[in-house]
CSV table of C-alpha atoms and ligand atoms in Angstrom, one decimal:
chain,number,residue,atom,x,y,z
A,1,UNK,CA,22.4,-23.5,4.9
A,2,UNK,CA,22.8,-20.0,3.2
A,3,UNK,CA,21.5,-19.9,-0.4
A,4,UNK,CA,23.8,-17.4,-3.0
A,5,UNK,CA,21.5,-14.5,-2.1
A,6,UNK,CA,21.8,-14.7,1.5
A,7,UNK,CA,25.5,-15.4,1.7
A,8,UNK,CA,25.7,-11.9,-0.3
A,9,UNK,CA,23.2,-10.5,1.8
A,10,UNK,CA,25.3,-11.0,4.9
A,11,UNK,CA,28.2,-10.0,3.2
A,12,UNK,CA,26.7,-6.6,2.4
A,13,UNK,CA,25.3,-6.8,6.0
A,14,UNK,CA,29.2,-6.8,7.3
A,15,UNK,CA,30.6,-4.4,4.7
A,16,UNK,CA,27.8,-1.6,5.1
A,17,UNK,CA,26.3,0.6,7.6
A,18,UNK,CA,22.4,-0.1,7.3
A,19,UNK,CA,21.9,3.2,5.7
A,20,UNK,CA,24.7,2.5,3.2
A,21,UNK,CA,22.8,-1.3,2.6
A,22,UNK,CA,19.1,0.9,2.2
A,23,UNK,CA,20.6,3.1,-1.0
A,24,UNK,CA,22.4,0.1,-2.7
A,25,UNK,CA,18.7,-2.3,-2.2
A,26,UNK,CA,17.3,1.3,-4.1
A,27,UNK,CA,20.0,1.5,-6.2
A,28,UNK,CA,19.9,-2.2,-6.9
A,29,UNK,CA,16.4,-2.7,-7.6
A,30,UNK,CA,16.6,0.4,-10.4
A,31,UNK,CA,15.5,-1.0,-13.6
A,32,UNK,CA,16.2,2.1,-15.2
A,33,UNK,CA,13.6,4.9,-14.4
A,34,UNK,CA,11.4,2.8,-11.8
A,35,UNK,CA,12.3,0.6,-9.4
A,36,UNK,CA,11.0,-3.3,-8.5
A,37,UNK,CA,9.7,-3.9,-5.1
A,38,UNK,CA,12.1,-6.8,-4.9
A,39,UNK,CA,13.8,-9.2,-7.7
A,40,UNK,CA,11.8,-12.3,-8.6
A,41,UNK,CA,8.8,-12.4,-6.1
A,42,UNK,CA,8.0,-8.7,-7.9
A,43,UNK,CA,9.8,-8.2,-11.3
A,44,UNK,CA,7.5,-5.1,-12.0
A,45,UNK,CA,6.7,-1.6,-10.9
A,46,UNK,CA,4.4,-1.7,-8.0
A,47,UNK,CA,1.8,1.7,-7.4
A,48,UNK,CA,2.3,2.3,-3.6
A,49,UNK,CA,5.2,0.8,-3.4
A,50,UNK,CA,7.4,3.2,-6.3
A,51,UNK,CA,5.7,5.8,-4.6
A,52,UNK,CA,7.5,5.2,-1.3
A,53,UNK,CA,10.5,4.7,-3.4
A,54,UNK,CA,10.2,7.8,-4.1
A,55,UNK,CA,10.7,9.2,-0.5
A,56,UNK,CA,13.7,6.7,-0.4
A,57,UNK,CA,15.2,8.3,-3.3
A,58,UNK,CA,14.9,11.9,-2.3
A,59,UNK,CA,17.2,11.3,0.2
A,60,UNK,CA,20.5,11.0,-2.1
A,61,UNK,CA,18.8,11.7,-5.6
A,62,UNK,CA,15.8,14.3,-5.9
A,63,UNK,CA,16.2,14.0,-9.7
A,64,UNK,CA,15.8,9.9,-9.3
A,65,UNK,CA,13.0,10.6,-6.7
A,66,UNK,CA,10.3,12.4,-9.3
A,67,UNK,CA,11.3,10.3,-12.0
A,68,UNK,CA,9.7,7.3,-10.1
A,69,UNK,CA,6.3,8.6,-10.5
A,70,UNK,CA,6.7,10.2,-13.3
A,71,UNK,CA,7.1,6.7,-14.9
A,72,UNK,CA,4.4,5.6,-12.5
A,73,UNK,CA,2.5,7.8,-14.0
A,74,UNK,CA,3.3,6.9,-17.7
A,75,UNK,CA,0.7,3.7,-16.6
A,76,UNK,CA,-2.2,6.2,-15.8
A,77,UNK,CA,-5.4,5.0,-17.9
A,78,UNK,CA,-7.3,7.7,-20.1
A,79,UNK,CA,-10.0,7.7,-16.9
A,80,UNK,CA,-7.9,8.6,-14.5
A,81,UNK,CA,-7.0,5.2,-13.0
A,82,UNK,CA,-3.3,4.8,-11.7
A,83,UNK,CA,-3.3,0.5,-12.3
A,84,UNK,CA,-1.6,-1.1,-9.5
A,85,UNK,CA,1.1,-2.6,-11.7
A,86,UNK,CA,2.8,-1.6,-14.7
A,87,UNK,CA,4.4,-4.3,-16.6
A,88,UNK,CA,7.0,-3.2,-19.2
A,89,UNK,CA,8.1,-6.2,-20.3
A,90,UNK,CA,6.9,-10.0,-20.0
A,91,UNK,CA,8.6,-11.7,-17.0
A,92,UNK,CA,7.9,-15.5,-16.0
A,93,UNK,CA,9.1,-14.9,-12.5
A,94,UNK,CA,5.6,-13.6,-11.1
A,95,UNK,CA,2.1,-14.6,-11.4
A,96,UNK,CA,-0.5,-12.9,-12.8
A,97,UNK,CA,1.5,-11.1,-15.4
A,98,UNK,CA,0.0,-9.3,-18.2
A,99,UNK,CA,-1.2,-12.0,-20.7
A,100,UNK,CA,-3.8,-12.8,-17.7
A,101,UNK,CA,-4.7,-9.2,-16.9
A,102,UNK,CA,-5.1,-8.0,-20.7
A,103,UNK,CA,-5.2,-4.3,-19.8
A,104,UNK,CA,-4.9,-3.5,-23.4
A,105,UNK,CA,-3.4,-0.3,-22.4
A,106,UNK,CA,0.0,0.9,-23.3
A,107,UNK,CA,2.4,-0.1,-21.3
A,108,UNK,CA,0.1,-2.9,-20.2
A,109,UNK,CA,-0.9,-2.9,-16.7
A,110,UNK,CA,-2.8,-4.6,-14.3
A,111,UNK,CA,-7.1,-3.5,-13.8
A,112,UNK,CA,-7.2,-2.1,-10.3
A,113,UNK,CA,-5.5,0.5,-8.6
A,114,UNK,CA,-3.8,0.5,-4.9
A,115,UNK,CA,-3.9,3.1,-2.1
A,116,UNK,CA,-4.0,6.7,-3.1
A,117,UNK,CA,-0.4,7.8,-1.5
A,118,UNK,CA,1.1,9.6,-4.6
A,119,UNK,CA,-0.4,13.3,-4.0
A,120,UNK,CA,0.7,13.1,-0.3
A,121,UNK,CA,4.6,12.2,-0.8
A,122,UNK,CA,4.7,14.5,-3.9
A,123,UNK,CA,3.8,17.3,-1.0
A,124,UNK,CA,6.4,16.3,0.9
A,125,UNK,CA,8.9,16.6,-2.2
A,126,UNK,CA,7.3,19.9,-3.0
A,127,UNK,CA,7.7,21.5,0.1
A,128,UNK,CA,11.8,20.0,1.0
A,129,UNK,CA,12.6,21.0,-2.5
A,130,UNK,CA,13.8,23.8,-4.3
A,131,UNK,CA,12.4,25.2,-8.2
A,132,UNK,CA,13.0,21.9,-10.0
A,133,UNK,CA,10.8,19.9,-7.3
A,134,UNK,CA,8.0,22.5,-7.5
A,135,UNK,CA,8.4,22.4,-11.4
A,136,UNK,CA,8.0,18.5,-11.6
A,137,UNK,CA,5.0,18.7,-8.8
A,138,UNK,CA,2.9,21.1,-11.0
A,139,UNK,CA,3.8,18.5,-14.3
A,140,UNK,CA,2.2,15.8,-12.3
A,141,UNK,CA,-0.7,18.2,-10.8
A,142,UNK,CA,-3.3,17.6,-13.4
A,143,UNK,CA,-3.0,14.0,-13.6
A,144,UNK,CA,-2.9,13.6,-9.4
A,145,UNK,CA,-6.3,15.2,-9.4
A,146,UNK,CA,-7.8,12.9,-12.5
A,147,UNK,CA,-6.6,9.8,-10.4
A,148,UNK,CA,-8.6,11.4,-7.2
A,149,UNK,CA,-11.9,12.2,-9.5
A,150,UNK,CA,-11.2,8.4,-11.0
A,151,UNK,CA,-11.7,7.4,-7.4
A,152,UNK,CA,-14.8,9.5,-6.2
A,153,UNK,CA,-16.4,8.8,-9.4
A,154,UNK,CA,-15.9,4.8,-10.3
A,155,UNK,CA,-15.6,4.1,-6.8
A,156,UNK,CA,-18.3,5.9,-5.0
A,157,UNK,CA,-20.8,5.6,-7.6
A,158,UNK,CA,-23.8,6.5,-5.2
A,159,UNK,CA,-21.8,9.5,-3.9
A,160,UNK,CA,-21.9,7.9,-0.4
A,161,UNK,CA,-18.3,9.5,0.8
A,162,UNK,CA,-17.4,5.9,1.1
A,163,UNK,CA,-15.1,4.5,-1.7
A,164,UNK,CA,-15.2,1.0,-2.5
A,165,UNK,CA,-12.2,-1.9,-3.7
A,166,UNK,CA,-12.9,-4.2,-6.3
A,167,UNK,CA,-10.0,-6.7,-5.1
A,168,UNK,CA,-8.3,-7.4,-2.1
A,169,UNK,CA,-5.3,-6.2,-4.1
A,170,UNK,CA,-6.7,-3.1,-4.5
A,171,UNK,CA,-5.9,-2.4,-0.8
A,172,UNK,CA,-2.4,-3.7,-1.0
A,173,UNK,CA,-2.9,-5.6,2.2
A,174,UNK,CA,-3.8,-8.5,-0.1
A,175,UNK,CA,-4.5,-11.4,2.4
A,176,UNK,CA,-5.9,-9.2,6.1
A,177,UNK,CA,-8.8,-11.1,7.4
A,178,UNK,CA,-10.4,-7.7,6.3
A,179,UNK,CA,-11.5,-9.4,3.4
A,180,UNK,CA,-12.7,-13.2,4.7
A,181,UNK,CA,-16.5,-11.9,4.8
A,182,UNK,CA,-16.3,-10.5,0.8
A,183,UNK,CA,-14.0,-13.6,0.1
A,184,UNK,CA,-16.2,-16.5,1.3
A,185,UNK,CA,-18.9,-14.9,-0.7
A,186,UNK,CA,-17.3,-15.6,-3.9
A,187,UNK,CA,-18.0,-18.7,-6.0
A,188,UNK,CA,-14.7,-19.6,-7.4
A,189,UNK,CA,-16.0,-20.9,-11.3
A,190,UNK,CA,-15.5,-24.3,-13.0
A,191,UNK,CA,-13.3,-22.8,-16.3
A,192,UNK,CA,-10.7,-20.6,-13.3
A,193,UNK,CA,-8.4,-23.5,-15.0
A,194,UNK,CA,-5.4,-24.6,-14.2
A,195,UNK,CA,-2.0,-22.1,-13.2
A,196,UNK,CA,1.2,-22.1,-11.6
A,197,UNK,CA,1.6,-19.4,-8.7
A,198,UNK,CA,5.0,-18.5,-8.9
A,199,UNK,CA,5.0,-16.6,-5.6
A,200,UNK,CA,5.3,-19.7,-3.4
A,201,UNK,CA,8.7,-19.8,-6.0
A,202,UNK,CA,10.3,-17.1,-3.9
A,203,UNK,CA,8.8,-17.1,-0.1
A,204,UNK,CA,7.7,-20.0,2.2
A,205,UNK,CA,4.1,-20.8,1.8
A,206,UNK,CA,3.5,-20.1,5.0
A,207,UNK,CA,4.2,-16.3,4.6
A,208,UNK,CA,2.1,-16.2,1.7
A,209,UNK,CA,-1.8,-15.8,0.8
A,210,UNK,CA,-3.3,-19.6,1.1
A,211,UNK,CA,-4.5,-21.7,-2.3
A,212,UNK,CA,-8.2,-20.6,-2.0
A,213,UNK,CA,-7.5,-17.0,-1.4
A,214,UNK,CA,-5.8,-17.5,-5.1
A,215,UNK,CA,-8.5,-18.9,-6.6
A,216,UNK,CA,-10.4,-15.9,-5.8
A,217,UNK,CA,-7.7,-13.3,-6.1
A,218,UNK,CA,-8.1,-15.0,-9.7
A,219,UNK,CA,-11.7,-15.4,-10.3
A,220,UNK,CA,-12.2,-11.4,-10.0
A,221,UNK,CA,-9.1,-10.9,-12.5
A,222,UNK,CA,-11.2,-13.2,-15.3
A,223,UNK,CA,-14.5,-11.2,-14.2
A,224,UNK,CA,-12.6,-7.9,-14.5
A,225,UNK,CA,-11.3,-9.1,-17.7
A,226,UNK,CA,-14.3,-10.3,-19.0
A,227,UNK,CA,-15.9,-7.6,-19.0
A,228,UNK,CA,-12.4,-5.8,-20.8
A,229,UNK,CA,-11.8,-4.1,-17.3
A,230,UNK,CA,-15.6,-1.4,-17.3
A,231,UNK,CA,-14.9,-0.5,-13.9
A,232,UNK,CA,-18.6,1.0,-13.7
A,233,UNK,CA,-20.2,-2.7,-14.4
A,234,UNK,CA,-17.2,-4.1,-12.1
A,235,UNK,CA,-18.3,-1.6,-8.9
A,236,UNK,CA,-22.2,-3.0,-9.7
A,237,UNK,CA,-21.4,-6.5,-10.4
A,238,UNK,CA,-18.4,-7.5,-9.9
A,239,UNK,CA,-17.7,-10.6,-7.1
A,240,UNK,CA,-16.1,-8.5,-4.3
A,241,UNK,CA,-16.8,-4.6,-3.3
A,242,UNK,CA,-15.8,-3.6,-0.1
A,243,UNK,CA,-14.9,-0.5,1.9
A,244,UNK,CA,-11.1,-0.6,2.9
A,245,UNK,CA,-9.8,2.0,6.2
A,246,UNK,CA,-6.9,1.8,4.2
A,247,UNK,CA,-8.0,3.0,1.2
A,248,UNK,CA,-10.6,5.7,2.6
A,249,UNK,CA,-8.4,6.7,4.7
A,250,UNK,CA,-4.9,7.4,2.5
A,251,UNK,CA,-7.7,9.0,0.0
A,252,UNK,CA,-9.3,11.4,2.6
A,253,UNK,CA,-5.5,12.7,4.0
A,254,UNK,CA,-4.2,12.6,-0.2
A,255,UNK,CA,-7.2,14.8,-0.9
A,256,UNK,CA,-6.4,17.2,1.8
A,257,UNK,CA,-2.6,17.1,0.6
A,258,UNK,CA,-4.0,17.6,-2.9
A,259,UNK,CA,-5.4,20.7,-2.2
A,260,UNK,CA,-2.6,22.0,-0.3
A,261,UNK,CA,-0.4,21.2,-2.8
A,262,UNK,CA,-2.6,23.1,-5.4
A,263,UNK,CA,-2.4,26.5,-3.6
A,264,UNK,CA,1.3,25.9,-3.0
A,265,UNK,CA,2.0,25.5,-6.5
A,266,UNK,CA,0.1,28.4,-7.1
A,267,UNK,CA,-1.9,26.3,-9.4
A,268,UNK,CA,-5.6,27.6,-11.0
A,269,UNK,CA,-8.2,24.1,-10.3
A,270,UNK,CA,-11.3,23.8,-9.0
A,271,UNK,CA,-11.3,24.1,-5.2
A,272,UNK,CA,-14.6,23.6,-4.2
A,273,UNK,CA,-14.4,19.9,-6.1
A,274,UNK,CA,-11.5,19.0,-3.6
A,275,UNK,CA,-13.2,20.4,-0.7
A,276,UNK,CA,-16.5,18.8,-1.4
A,277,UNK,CA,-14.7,15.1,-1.9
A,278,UNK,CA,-13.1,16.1,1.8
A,279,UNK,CA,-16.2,16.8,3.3
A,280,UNK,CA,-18.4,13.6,2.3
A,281,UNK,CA,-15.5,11.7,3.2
A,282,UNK,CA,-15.4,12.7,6.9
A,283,UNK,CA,-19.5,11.4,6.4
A,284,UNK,CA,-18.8,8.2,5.0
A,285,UNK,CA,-15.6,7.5,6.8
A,286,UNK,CA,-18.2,6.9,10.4
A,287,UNK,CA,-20.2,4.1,8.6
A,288,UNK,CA,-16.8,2.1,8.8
A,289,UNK,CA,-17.0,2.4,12.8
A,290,UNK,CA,-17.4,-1.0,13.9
A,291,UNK,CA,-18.8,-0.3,18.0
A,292,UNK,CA,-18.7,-3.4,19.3
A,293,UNK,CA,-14.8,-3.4,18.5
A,294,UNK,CA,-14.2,0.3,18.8
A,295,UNK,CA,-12.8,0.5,16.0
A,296,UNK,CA,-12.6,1.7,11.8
A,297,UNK,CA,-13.0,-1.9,9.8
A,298,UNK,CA,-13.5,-3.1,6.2
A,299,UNK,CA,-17.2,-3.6,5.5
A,300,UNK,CA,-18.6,-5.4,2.9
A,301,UNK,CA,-20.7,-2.8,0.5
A,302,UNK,CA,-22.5,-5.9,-1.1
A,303,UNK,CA,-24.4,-7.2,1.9
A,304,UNK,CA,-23.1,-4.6,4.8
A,305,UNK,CA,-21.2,-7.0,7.3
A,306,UNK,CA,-18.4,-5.7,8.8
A,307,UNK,CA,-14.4,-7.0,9.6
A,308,UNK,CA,-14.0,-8.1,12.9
A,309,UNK,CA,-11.1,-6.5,14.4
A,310,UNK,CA,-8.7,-3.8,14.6
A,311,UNK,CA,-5.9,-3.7,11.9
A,312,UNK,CA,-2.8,-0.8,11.3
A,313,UNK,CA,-5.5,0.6,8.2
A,314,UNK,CA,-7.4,1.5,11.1
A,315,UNK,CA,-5.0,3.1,12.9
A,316,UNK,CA,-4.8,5.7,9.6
A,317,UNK,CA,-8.0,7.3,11.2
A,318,UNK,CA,-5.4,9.8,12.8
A,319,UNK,CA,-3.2,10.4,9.3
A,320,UNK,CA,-6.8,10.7,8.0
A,321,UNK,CA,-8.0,13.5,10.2
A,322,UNK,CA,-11.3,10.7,10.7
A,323,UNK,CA,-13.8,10.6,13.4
A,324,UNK,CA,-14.6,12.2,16.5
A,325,UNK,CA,-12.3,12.8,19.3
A,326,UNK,CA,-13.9,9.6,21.4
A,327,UNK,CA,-13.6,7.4,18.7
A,328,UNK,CA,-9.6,8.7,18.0
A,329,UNK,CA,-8.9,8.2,21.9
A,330,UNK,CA,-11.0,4.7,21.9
A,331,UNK,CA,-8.3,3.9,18.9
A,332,UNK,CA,-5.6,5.2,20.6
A,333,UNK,CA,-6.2,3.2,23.8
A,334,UNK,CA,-6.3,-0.1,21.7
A,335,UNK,CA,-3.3,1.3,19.7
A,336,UNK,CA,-1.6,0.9,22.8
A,337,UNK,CA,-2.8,-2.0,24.4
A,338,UNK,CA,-1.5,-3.8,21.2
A,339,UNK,CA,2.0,-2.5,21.4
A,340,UNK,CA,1.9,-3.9,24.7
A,341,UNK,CA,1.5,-7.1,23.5
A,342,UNK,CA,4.0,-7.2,20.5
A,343,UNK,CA,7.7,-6.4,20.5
A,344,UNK,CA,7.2,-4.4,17.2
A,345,UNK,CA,4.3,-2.9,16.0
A,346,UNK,CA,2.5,-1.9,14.3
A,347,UNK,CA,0.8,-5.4,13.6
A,348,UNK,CA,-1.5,-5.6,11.1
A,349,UNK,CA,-4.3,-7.5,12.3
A,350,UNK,CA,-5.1,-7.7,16.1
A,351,UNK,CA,-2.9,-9.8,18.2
A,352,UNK,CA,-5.9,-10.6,20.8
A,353,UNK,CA,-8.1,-11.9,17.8
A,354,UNK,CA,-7.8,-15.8,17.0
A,355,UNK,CA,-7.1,-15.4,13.2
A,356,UNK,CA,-3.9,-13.4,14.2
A,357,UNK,CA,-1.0,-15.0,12.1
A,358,UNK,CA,2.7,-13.6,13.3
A,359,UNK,CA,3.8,-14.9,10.1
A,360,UNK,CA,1.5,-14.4,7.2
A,361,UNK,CA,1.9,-11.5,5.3
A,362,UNK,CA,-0.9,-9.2,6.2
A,363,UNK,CA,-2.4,-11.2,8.3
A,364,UNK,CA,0.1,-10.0,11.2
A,365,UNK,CA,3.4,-8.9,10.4
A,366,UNK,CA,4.5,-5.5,10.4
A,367,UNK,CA,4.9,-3.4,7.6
A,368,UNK,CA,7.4,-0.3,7.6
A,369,UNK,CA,4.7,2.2,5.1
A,370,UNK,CA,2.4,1.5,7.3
A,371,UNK,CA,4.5,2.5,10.5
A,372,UNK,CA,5.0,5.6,8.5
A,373,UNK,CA,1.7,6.7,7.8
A,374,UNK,CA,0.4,5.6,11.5
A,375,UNK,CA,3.2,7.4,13.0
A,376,UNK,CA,2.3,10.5,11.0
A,377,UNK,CA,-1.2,10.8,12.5
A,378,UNK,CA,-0.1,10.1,15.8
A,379,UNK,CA,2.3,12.6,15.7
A,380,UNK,CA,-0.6,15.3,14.5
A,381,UNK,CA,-2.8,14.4,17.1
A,382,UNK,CA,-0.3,14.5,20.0
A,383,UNK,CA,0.1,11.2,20.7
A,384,UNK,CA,4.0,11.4,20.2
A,385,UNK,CA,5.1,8.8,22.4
A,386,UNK,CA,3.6,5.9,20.4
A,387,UNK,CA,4.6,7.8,16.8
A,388,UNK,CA,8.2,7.4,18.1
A,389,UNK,CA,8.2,4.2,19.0
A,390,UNK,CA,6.2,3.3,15.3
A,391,UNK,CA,9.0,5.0,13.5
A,392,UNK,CA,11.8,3.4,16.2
A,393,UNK,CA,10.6,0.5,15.3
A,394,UNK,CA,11.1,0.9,11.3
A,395,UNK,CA,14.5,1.6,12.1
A,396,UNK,CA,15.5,-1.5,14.1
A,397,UNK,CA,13.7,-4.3,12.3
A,398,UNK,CA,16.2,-3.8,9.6
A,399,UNK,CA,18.7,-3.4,11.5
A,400,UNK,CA,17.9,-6.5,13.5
A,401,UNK,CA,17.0,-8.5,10.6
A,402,UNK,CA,17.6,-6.7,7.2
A,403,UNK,CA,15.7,-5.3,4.9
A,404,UNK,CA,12.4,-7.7,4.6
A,405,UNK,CA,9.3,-7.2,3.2
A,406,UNK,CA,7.6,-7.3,6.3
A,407,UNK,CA,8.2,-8.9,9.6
A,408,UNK,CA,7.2,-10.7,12.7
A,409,UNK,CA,5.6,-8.5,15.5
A,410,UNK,CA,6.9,-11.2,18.0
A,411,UNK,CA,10.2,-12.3,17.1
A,412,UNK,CA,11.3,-9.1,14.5
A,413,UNK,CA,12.4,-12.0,11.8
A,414,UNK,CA,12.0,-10.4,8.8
A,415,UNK,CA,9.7,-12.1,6.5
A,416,UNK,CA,8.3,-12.2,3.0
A,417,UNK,CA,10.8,-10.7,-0.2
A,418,UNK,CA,14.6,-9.8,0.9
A,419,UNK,CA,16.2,-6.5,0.0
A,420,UNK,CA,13.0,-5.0,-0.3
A,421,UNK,CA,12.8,-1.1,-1.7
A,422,UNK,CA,10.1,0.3,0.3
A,423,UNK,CA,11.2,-1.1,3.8
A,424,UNK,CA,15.1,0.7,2.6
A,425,UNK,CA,13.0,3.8,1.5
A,426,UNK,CA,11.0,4.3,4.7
A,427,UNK,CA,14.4,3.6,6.7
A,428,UNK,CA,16.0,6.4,4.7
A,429,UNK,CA,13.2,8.7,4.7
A,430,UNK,CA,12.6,8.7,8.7
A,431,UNK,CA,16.6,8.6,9.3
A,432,UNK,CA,16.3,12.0,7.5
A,433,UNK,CA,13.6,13.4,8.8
A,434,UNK,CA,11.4,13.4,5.2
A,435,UNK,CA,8.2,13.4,7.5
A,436,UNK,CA,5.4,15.9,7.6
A,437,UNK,CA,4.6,15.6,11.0
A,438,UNK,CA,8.2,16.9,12.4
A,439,UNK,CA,9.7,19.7,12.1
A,440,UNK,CA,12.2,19.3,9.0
A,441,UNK,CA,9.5,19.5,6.3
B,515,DGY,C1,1.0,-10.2,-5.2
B,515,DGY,O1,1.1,-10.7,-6.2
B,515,DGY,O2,1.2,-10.8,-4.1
B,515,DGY,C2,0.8,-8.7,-5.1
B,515,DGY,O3,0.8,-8.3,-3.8
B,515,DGY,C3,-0.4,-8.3,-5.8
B,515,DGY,O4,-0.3,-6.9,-5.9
């Protein structure tokens, strides 16, 4: 039987046309200046996820649109480091909130980041806008280019052209069998304590990250703040370090948009730093090739092991410009063989591997930013036919099923938080053509 939020749900489902539904879920989740990824499970502002609001945004409010990051921004550390949540007020609802993090930062914030995506939508805004958009891109300029240096620097510590994550967190795809090899490696200690997830609150346990993936999310939080969050002993030390396709990959295309967006703005920086983090990047980016699956994949920088199969953060090897020409059509030729298998795709994890979940958050389901930044790449490297049916296939999961977190690849249910701002800001965004690879931008 219907609970009060899905009996309004389907009310607003019958009264409104799913574009109408995607601005009021924007609208709705405004908390004044930044937006929640959805009530309760996420009571905060998310990193990657305001970021996409953003895009959502600019579609009926350009003003709104830049004010998201600005107040994204507002959470930068004095290093450079754009934390992966800023907290601006204590609410119970979620789990870890900022009395476990202890950022001592103001506002308070989580320790880690998430995937580098800002520079590359602010482009897009930039170059759609008029003087107002170009004036707020070259405000944020300066602090875009001290998050990128924050990731070069703290997370490539041996200048390898490989960055590292400190957390599965880090790479917002929290619980991908990515991370099982640096996971199982960690030694969950005796004082963790006890503590209530609250997630399992909100969503069926079965969508969510399992007990001991918890424990560990948790027992790099204490290390991180332990050690009051010195990201320098954390890349050394720390319990997990691994390279992340997702997170290399939406660097190596934001560092290109960076510097793209520099010249457009007109803007006096220091070229040559931009073009040398794009160049070691294209080095570093080949040590994730994993041959025996033909395929980009997490490896663990501790011991060297690498992820086992193909996921949609490899499939950013296109939006990253990565690779050679074989190893793109390889992808592409797996790319397609998985969308053979699944109704909607992009999956992300590989449906032809055993530890493929339909269900369970990222290990499976599909997620819309992803479809976005896949679809992208595709598009740029001519393989239209399967970008259209990535970014068809953003628009009719909501449509099918509302507008979930994320959803099954088999079925289309939609899964995970309802109302959720980034699926309604990708579903505006494509509907309006806010995409670099066609022709309206
Ligand atoms: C969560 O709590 O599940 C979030 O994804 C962490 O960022």
């Amino acid at each position: 039987r219907p609970d009060r939020r899905q009996r309004e749900r389907l009310d607003m489902q019958k009264r409104h046309k799913p574009e109408e539904q995607a601005i009021e879920i924007l609208r709705g989740n405004d908390r004044g200046g930044y937006t929640v990824p959805t009530p309760g499970l996420y009571p905060y502002q998310w990193n990657w996820d305001s970021v996409f609001a953003a895009l959502g945004f600019a579609v009926f409010d350009r003003g709104r649109a830049w004010q998201e990051i600005e107040t994204l921004f507002e959470g930068q550390w004095a290093d450079g480091m754009v934390p992966h949540i800023v907290f601006r007020k204590n609410d119970p609802s979620y789990f870890p909130g900022p009395d476990i993090w202890k950022s001592n930062t103001d506002p308070r914030s989580s320790g880690h980041s998430q995937p580098p995506v800002a520079a590359s939508v602010i482009l897009t805004l930039a170059k759609t806008g008029g003087k107002d958009d170009v004036a707020r891109a070259r405000r944020l300029f300066p602090k875009l280019i001290a998050s990128h240096r924050w990731w070069h620097d703290y997370r490539d510590p041996d200048r390898t052209g490989l960055v590292g994550i400190i957390h599965p967190w880090e790479s917002g795809r929290d619980n991908c069998p990515d991370w099982d090899i640096g996971m199982d490696r960690i030694v969950v200690p005796d004082d963790l304590g006890p503590y209530h997830r609250r997630d399992t609150d909100h969503v069926d346990a079965d969508e969510r990250p399992t007990v001991q993936q918890y424990d560990r999310f948790l027992t790099i939080v204490k290390f991180g703040r332990e050690c009051g969050w010195n990201h320098r002993k954390i890349a050394a030390e720390g319990p997990f370090f691994m390279a992340d396709p997702g997170v290399q990959f939406t660097l190596m295309r934001a560092d290109r948009d960076l510097l793209e967006l520099g010249r457009l703005l007109g803007e006096t920086f220091d070229e040559g730093e931009i073009e040398g983090w794009i160049e070691l990047s294209q080095q570093g980016a080949l040590s994730m090739w994993n041959g025996d699956i033909e395929a980009f994949v997490a490896r663990d920088l501790r011991v060297g092991g690498f992820s086992t199969a193909l996921t949609n953060a490899s499939m950013l090897a296109f939006y990253a410009g990565a690779g050679t020409g074989d190893q793109l059509g390889l992808l592409a030729g797996h790319g397609r063989e998985i969308l053979d298998i699944c109704e909607y795709g992009f999956p992300s994890w590989d449906p032809r591997h055993e530890a493929f979940e339909c269900r369970r958050y990222w290990r499976g389901p599909v997620w819309s930013v992803m479809n976005y930044m896949i679809a992208i790449g595709l598009e740029e490297h001519g393989y239209a036919g399967m970008a259209e049916r990535l970014r068809n296939d953003c628009r009719r999961l909501p449509e099918l099923s509302g507008f979930y977190e994320y959803f099954d690849p088999l079925s289309g249910e939609g899964l995970g938080g309802p109302d959720f701002t980034w699926t309604a800001a990708i579903y505006l965004a494509l509907g309006r053509g806010l995409d670099p690879a066609l022709a309206k931008v």
